[in-house]
Short mmCIF file of C-alpha atoms in Angstrom, two decimals:
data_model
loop_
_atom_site.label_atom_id
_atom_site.label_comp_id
_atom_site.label_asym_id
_atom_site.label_seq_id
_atom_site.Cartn_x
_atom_site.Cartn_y
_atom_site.Cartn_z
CA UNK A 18 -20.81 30.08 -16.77
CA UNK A 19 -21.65 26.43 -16.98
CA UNK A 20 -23.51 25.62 -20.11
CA UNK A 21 -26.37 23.49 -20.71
CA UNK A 22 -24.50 20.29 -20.40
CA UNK A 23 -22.95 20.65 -17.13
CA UNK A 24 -26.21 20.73 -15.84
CA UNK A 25 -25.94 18.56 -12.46
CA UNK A 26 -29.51 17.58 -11.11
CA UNK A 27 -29.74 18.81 -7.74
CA UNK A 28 -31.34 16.06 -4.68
CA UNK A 29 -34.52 16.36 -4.47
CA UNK A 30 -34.68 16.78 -0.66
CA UNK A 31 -38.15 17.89 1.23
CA UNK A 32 -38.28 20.81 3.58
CA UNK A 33 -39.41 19.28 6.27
CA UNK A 34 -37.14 16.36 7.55
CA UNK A 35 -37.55 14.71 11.08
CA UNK A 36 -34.19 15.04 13.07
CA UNK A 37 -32.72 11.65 13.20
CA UNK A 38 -30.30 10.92 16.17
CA UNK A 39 -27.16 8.05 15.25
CA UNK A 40 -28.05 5.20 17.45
CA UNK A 41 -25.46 4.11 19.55
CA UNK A 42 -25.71 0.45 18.81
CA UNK A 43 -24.71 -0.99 14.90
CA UNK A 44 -26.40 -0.18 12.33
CA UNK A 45 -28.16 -3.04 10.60
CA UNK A 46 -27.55 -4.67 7.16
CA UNK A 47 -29.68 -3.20 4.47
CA UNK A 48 -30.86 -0.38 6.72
CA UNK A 49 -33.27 2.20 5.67
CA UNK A 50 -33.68 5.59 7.02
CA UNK A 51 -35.59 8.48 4.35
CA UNK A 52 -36.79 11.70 5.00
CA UNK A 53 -34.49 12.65 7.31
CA UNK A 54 -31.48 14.99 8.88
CA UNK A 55 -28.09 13.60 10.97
CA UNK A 56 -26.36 16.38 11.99
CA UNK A 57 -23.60 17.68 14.78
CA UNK A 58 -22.90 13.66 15.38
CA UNK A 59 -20.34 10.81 14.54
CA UNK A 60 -21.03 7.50 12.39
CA UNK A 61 -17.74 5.17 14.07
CA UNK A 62 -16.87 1.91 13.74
CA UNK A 63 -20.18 0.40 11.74
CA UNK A 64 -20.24 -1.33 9.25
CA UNK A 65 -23.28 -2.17 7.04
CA UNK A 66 -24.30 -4.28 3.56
CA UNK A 67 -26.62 -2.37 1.28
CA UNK A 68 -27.98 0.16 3.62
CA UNK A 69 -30.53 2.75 1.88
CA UNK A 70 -30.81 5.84 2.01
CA UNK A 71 -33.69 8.09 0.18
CA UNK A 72 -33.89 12.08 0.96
CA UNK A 73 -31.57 12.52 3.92
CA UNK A 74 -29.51 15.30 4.77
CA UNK A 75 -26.28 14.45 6.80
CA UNK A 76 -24.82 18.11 8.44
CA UNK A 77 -21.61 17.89 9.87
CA UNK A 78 -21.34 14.16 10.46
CA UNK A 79 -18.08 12.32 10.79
CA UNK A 80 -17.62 8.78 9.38
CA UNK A 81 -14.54 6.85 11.20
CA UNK A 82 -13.78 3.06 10.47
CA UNK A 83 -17.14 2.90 8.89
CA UNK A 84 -17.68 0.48 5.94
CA UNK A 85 -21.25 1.19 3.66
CA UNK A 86 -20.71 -1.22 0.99
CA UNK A 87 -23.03 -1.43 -1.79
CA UNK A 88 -25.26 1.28 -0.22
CA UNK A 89 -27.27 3.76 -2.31
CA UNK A 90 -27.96 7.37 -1.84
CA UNK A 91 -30.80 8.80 -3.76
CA UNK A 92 -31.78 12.42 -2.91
CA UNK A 93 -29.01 12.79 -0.27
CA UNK A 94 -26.85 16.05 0.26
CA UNK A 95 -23.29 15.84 2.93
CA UNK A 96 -22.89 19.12 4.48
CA UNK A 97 -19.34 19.65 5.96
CA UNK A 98 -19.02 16.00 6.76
CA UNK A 99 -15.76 13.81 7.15
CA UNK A 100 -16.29 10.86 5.61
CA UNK A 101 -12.20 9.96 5.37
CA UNK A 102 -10.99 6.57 4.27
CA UNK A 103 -14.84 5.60 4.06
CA UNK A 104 -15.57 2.27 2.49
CA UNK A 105 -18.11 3.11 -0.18
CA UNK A 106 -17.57 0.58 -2.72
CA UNK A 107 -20.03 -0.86 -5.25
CA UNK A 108 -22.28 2.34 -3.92
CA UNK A 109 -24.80 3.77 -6.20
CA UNK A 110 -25.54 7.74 -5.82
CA UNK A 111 -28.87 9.18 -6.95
CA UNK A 112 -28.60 12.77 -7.41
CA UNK A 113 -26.15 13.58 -4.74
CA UNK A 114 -23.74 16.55 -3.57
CA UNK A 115 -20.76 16.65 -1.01
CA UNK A 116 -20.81 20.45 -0.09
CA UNK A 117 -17.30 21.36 1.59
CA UNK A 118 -16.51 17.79 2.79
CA UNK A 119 -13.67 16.02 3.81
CA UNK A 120 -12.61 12.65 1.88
CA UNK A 121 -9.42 11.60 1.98
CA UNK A 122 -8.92 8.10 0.84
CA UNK A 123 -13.11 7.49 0.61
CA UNK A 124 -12.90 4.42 -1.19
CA UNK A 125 -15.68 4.49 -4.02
CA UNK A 126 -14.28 1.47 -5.71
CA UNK A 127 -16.36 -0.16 -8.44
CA UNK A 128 -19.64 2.52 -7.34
CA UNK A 129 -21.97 3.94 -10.07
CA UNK A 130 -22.44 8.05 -9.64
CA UNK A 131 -25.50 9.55 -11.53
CA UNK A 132 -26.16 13.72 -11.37
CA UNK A 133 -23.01 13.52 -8.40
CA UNK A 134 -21.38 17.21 -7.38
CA UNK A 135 -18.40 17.30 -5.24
CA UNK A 136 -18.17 21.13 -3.90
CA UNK A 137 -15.02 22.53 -1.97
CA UNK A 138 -14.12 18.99 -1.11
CA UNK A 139 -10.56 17.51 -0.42
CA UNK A 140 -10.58 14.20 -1.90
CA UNK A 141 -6.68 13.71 -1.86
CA UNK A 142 -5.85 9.69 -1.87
CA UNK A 143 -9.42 9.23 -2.96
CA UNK A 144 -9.79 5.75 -4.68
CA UNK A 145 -12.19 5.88 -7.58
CA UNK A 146 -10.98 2.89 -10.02
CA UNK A 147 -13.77 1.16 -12.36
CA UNK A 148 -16.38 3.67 -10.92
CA UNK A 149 -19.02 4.44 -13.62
CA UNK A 150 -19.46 8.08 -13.80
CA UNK A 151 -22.18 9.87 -15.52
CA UNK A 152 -23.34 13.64 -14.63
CA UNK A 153 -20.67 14.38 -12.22
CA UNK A 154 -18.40 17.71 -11.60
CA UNK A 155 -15.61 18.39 -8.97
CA UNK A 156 -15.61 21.94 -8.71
CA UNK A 157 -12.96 24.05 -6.34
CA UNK A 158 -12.34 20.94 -5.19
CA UNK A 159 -8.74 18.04 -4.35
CA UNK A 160 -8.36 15.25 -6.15
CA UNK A 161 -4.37 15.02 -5.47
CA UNK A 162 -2.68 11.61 -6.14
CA UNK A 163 -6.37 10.31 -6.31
CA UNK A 164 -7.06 6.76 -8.21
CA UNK A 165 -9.19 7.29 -11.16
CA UNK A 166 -7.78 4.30 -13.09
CA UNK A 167 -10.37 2.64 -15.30
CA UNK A 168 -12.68 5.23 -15.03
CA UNK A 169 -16.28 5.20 -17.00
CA UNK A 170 -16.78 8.60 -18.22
CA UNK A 171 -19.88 11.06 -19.38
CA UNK A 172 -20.78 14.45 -19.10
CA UNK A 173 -17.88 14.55 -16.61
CA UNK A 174 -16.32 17.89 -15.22
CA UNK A 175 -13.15 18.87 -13.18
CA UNK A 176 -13.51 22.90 -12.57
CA UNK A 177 -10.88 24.73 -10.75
CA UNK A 178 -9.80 21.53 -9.10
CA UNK A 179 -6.53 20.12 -8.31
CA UNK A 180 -5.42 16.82 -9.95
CA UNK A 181 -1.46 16.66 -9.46
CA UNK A 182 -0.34 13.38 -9.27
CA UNK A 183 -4.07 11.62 -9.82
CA UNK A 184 -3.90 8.15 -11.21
CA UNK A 185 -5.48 8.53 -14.80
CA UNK A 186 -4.21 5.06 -16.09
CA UNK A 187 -7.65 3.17 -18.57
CA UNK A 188 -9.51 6.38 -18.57
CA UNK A 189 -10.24 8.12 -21.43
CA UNK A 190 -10.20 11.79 -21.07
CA UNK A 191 -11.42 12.76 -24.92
CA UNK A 192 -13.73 15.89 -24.75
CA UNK A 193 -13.16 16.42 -20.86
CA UNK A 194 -11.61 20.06 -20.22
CA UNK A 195 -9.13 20.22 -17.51
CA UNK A 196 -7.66 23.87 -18.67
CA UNK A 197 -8.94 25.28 -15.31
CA UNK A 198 -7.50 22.08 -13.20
CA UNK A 199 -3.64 22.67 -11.29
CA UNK A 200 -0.97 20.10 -11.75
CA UNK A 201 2.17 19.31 -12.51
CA UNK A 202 2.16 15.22 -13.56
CA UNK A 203 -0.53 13.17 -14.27
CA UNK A 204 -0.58 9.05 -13.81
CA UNK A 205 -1.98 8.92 -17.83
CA UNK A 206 -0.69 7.79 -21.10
CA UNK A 207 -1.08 10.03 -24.11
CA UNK A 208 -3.85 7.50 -25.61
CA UNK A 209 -5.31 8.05 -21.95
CA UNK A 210 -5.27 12.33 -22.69
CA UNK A 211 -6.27 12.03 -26.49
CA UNK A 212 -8.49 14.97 -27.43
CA UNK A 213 -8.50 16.22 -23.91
CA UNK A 214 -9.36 19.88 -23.47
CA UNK A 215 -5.83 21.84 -21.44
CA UNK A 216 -4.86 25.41 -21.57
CA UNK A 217 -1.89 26.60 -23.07
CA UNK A 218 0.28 26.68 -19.90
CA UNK A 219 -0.73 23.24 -19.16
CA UNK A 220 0.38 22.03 -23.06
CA UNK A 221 3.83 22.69 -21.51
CA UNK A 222 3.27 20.64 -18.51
CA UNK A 223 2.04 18.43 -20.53
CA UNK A 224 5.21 17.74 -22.82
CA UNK A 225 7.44 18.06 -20.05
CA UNK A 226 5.44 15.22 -18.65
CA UNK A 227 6.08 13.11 -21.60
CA UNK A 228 10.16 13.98 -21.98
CA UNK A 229 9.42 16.46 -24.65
CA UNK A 230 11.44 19.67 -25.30
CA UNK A 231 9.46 22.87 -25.88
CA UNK A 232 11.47 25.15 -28.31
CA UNK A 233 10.43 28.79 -27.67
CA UNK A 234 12.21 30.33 -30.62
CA UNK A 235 14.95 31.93 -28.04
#
């Protein structure tokens, strides 16, 4: 059970949102579009600067060659959307959650995340470096040979979530608990994994990892 300080805030998304329909043409720099829903359509080939979005709901939406620099999402929820090898740096997220969405290699490069939840995604190759995280959980989620080098860290959680090979290199990990995350090497120094929370099992991973020998008495 997730206590108290796991707490993610939820969007804050109305009831009643007018169906918008992706416009064939490009979508214009510093776009707006609020209190709506995108759904059963494709986002291909745009690219915008600082487009805004406030209280939208995207439903199985796929994002290809699509670059949304420096765009922020407040109140925004991806349902079963691809958003693979996305260009999302320097975004800012508002109270945000990916619900069983696709994101290999989304690029989210230099972004600032604020009450962010990733659920059932596969995030595999996801770039993440010198993103500023604060209120965010992966849970039953991929982050496999991710880049989460110089990482900003706070009330940050990894639940039943798969981290093998994830570039930890600049991050401090101190207080985060990864005992329920699967891998078997990490991209981290021990300074980087100082006061880290791992199970048992994983201790052994852990000093294999780092070319120690685990004497089990035998």
């Amino acid at each position: 059970m997730s206590s108290k300080k796991e707490k993610i805030e939820a969007p804050k998304i109305s009831s009643e949102l007018q169906s918008l329909d992706v416009p064939d043409y490009e979508w214009a720099d510093e776009i707006e579009i609020s209190d709506s829903i995108i759904q059963d359509s494709g986002v291909h080939n745009q690219s915008a600067y600082k487009p805004c979005f406030d209280r939208v709901v995207f439903n199985n939406v796929s994002f290809r060659a699509t670059s949304l620099r420096k765009a922020e999402f407040t109140d925004v929820r991806f349902d079963n959307c691809d958003l693979s090898n996305i260009d999302l740096s320097e975004a800012v997220f508002h109270r945000v959650a990916f619900l069983n969405c696709k994101l290999l290699g989304m690029d989210l490069t230099g972004s600032m995340l604020r009450n962010v939840r990733f659920e059932q995604c596969v995030a595999d190759y996801a770039v993440l470096r010198f993103t500023n995280a604060k209120g965010v959980k992966f849970e039953k989620s991929s982050l496999a040979k991710a880049d989460m080098s110089n990482m900003t860290l706070a009330n940050f959680f990894l639940h039943e979530t798969n981290i093998d090979q994830a570039q930890l290199s600049q991050t401090k990990l101190g207080g985060i608990d990864i005992s329920s995350c699967e891998f078997n090497s990490l991209g981290a120094s021990l300074e980087d994994l100082r006061r880290c929370i791992i199970s048992p099992a994983q201790a052994i991973t852990m000093a294999t990892i780092f070319g120690l020998v685990v004497n089990d008495g035998t």
